[in-house]
Short mmCIF file of C-alpha atoms and ligand atoms in Angstrom, two decimals:
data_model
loop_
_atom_site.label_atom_id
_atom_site.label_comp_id
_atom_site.label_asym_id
_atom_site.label_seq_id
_atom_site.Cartn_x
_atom_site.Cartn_y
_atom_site.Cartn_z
CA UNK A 63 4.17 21.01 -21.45
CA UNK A 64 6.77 18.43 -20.01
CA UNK A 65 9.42 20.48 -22.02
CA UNK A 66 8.43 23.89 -20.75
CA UNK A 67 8.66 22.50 -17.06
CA UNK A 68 11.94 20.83 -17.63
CA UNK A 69 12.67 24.65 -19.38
CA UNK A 70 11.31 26.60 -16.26
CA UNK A 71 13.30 24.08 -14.12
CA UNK A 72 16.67 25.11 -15.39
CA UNK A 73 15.78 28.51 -14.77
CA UNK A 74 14.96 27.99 -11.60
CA UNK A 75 18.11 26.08 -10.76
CA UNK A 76 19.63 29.59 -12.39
CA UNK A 77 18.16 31.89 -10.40
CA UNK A 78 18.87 29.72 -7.65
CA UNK A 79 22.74 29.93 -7.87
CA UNK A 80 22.27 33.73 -8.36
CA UNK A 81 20.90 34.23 -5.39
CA UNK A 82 23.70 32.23 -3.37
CA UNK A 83 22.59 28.44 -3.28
CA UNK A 84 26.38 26.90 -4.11
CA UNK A 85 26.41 23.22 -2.42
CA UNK A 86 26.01 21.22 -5.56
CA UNK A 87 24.40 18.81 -4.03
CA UNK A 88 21.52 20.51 -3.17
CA UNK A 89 21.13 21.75 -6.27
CA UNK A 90 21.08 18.51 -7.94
CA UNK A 91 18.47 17.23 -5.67
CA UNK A 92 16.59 19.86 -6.61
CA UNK A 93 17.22 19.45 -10.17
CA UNK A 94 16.45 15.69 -9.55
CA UNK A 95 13.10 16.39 -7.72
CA UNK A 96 9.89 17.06 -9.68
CA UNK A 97 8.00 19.73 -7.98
CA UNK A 98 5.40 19.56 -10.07
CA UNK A 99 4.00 16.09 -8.75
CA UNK A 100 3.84 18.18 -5.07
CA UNK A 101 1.48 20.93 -6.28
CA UNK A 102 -2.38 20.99 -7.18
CA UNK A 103 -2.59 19.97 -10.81
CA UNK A 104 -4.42 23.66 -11.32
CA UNK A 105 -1.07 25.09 -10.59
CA UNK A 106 1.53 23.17 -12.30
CA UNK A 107 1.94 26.02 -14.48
CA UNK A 108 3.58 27.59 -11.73
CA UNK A 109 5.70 24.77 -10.11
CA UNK A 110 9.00 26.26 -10.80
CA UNK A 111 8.02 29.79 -10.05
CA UNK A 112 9.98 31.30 -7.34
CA UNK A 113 7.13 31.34 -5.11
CA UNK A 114 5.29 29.35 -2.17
CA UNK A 115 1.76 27.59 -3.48
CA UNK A 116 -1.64 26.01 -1.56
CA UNK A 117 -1.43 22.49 -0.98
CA UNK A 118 -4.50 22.22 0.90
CA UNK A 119 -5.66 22.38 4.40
CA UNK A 120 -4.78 26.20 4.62
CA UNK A 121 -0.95 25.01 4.06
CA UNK A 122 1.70 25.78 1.03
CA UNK A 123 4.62 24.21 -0.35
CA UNK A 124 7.53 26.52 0.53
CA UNK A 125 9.07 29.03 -2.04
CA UNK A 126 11.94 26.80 -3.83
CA UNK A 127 14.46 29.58 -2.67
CA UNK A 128 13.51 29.03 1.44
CA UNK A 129 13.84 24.75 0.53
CA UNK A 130 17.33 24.99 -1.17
CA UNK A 131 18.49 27.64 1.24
CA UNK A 132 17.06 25.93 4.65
CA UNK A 133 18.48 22.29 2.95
CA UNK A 134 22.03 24.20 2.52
CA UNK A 135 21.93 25.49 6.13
CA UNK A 136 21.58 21.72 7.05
CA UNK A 137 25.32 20.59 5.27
CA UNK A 138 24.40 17.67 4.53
CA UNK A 139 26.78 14.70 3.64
CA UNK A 140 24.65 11.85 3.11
CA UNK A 141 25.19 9.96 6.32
CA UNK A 142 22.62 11.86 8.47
CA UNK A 143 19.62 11.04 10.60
CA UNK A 144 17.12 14.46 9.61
CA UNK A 145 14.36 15.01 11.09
CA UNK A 146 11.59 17.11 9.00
CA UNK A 147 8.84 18.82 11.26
CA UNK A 148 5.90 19.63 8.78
CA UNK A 149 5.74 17.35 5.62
CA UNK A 150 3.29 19.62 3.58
CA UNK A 151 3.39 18.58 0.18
CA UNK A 152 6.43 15.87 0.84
CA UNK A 153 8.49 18.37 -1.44
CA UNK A 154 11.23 19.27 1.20
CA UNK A 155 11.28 15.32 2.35
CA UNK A 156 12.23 14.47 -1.39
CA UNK A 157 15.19 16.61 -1.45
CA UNK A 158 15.90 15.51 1.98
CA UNK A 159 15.83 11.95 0.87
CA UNK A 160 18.09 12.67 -1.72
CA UNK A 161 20.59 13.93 0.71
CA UNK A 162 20.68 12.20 3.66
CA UNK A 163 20.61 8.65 4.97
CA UNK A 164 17.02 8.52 6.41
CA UNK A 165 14.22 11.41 7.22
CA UNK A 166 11.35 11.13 8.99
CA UNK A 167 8.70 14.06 8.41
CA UNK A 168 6.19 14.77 11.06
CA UNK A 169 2.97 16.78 9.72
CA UNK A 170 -0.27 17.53 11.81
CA UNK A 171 -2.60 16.77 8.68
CA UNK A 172 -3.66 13.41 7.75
CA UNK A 173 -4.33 13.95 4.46
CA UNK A 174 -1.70 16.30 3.64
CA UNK A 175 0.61 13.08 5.09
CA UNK A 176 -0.95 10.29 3.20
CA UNK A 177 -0.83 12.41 0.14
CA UNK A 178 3.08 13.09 0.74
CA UNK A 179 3.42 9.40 1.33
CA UNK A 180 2.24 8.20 -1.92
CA UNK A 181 4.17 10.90 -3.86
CA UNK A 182 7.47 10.16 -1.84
CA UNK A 183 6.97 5.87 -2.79
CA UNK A 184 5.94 7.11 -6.76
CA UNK A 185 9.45 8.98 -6.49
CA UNK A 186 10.86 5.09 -5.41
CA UNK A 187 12.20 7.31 -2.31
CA UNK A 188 11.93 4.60 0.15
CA UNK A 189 14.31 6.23 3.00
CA UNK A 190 11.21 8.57 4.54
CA UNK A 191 9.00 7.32 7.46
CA UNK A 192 6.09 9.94 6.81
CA UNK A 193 4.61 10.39 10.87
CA UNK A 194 1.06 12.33 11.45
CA UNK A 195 0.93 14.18 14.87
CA UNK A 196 2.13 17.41 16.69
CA UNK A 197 5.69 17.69 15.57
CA UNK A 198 6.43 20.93 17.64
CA UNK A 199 7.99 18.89 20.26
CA UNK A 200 10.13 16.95 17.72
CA UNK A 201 9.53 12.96 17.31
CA UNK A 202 11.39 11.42 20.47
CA UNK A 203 10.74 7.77 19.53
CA UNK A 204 13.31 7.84 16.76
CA UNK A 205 15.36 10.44 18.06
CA UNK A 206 18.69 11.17 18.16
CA UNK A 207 19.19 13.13 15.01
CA UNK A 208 21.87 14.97 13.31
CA UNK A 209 19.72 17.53 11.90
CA UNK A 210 16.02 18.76 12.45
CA UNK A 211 14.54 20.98 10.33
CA UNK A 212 10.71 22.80 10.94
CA UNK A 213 9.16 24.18 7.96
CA UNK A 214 6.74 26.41 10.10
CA UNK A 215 7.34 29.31 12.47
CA UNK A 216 7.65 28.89 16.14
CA UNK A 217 7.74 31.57 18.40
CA UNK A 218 11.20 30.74 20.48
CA UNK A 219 13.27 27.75 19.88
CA UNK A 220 11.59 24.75 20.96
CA UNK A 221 14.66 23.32 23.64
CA UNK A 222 13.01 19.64 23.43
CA UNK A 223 14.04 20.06 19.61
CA UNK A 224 17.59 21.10 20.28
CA UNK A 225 17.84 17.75 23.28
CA UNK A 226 16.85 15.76 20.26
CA UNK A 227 20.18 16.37 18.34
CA UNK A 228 23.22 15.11 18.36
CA UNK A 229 26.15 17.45 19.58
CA UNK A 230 27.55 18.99 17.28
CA UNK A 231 24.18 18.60 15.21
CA UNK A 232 22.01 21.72 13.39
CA UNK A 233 18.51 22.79 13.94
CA UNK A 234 17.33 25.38 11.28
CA UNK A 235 13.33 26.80 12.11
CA UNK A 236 11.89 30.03 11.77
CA UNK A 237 11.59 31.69 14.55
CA UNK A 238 9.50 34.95 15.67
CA UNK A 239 5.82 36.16 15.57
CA UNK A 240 2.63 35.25 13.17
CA UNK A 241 3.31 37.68 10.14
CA UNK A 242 7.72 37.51 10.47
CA UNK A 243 10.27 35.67 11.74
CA UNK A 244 14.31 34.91 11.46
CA UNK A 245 15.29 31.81 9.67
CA UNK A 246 17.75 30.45 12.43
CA UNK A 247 20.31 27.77 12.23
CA UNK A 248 21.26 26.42 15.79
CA UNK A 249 24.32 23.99 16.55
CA UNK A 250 23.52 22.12 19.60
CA UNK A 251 27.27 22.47 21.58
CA UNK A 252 28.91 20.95 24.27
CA UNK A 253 27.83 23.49 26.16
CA UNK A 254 24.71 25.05 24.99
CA UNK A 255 24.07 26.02 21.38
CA UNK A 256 25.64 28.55 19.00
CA UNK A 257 22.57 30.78 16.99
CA UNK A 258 22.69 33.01 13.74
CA UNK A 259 20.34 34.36 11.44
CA UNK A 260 20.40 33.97 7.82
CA UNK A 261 17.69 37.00 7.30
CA UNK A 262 13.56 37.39 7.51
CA UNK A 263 11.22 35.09 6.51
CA UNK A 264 7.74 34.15 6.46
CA UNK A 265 5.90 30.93 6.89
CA UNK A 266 2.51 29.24 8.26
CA UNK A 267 2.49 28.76 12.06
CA UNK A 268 3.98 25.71 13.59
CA UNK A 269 1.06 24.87 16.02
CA UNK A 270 1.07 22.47 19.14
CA UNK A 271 2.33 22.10 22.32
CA UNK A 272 6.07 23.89 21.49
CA UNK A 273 4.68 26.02 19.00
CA UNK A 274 1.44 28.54 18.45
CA UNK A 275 -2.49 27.75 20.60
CA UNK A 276 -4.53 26.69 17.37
N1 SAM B 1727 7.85 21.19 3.97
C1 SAM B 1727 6.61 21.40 3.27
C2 SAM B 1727 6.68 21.11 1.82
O1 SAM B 1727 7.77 20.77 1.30
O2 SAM B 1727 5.63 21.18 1.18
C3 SAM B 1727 6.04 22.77 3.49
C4 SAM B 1727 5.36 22.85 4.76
S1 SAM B 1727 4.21 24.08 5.11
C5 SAM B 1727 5.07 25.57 4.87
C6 SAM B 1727 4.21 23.84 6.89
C7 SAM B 1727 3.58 22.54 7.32
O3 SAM B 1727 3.77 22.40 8.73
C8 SAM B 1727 2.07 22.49 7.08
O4 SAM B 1727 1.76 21.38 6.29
C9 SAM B 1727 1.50 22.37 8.49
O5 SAM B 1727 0.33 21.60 8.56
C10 SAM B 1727 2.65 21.72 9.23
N2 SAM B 1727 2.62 21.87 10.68
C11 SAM B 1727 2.31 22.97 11.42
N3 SAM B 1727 2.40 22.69 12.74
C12 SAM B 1727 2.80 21.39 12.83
C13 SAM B 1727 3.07 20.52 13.92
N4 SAM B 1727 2.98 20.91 15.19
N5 SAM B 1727 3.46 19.25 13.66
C14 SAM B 1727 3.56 18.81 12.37
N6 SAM B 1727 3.30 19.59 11.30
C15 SAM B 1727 2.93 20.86 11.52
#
């Protein structure tokens, strides 16, 4: 079994580079990250399938192609500040961890948060403050950051998220309605902000005060 994953794992990390993830490092903290220990045991089998899973509480893990290519969008160096709006399984946080200087994840789920917690600390990832509330207005108490990312959709671009970075820093979020949206990545400027798309997506709704009514 633990030969087979390691097996599908590679594959993944081929298909991966095929489809135009080329920041090394990304790839090995994907390589490094276990994303078997984030899924329901029943579906283990499938933990390095190209696709999104249920975690619980009507949530998934994101497909591994939407992590590496949101985390490559981010250009990461290892000295940032990130900021991770919806912690799901903690899978996204782990690779974030890997990259950065310190994350904090915001999810709206307790138990989808503790969970993450305890599988982040098994992982000996100790740079992650794991936060349960409504992340759609970012996480002001420990902001400034260099780079937010929100793994659910939001129907415009939340502007308290972009006054939480630093200038110069990136935002990436889906944006658009319940069943499709554009995977943005916004530099917060000088002057304003500077938008483009890197294609469609789909993901759960971001819900709160910045994002969808529940
Ligand atoms: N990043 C996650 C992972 O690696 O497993 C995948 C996250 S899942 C696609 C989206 C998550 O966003 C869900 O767990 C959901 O509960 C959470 N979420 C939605 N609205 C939120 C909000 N306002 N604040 C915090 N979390 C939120």
């Amino acid at each position: 079994m633990a030969r087979d994953l390691e097996t599908q794992r590679r594959s993944l990390l081929e298909s991966l580079r095929s489809a135009g993830i080329h920041d090394e490092r990304v790839l090995a903290a994907i390589e490094a990250t276990p994303r078997e220990l984030f899924v329901d045991p029943h579906h283990r089998q499938w933990a390095y399938a190209d696709q999104a899973l249920p975690i619980g509480c009507g949530q998934t893990i994101s497909q591994p192609l939407i992590v590496a290519t949101m985390t490559q969008a981010l250009q990461l160096s290892g000295q940032e500040r990130v900021l991770e709006i919806g912690t799901g399984s903690g899978y996204q946080a782990a690779i974030l961890a890997r990259l950065a200087r310190f994350v904090v994840t915001v999810e709206r789920y307790q138990q989808l948060a503790c969970q993450a917690a305890r599988r982040l600390l098994q992982l000996g990832l100790s740079n992650v403050a794991v936060f349960v509330g409504d992340g759609s207005l970012g996480w002001p108490d420990a902001a400034p950051y260099d780079r937010i990312v929100v793994t659910a959709a939001a129907p415009q671009i939340p502007q308290q998220l972009v006054a939480q970075l630093v200038e110069g820093g990136i935002l990436v979020l889906p944006v658009g309605s319940h069943d499709h949206q554009e995977l943005l990545v916004i530099r917060r400027t000088f002057s304003g902000q500077e938008v483009h798309s890197l294609g469609g997506c789909v993901f759960v709704p971001l819900v709160g005060k910045g994002g969808w009514e529940e």
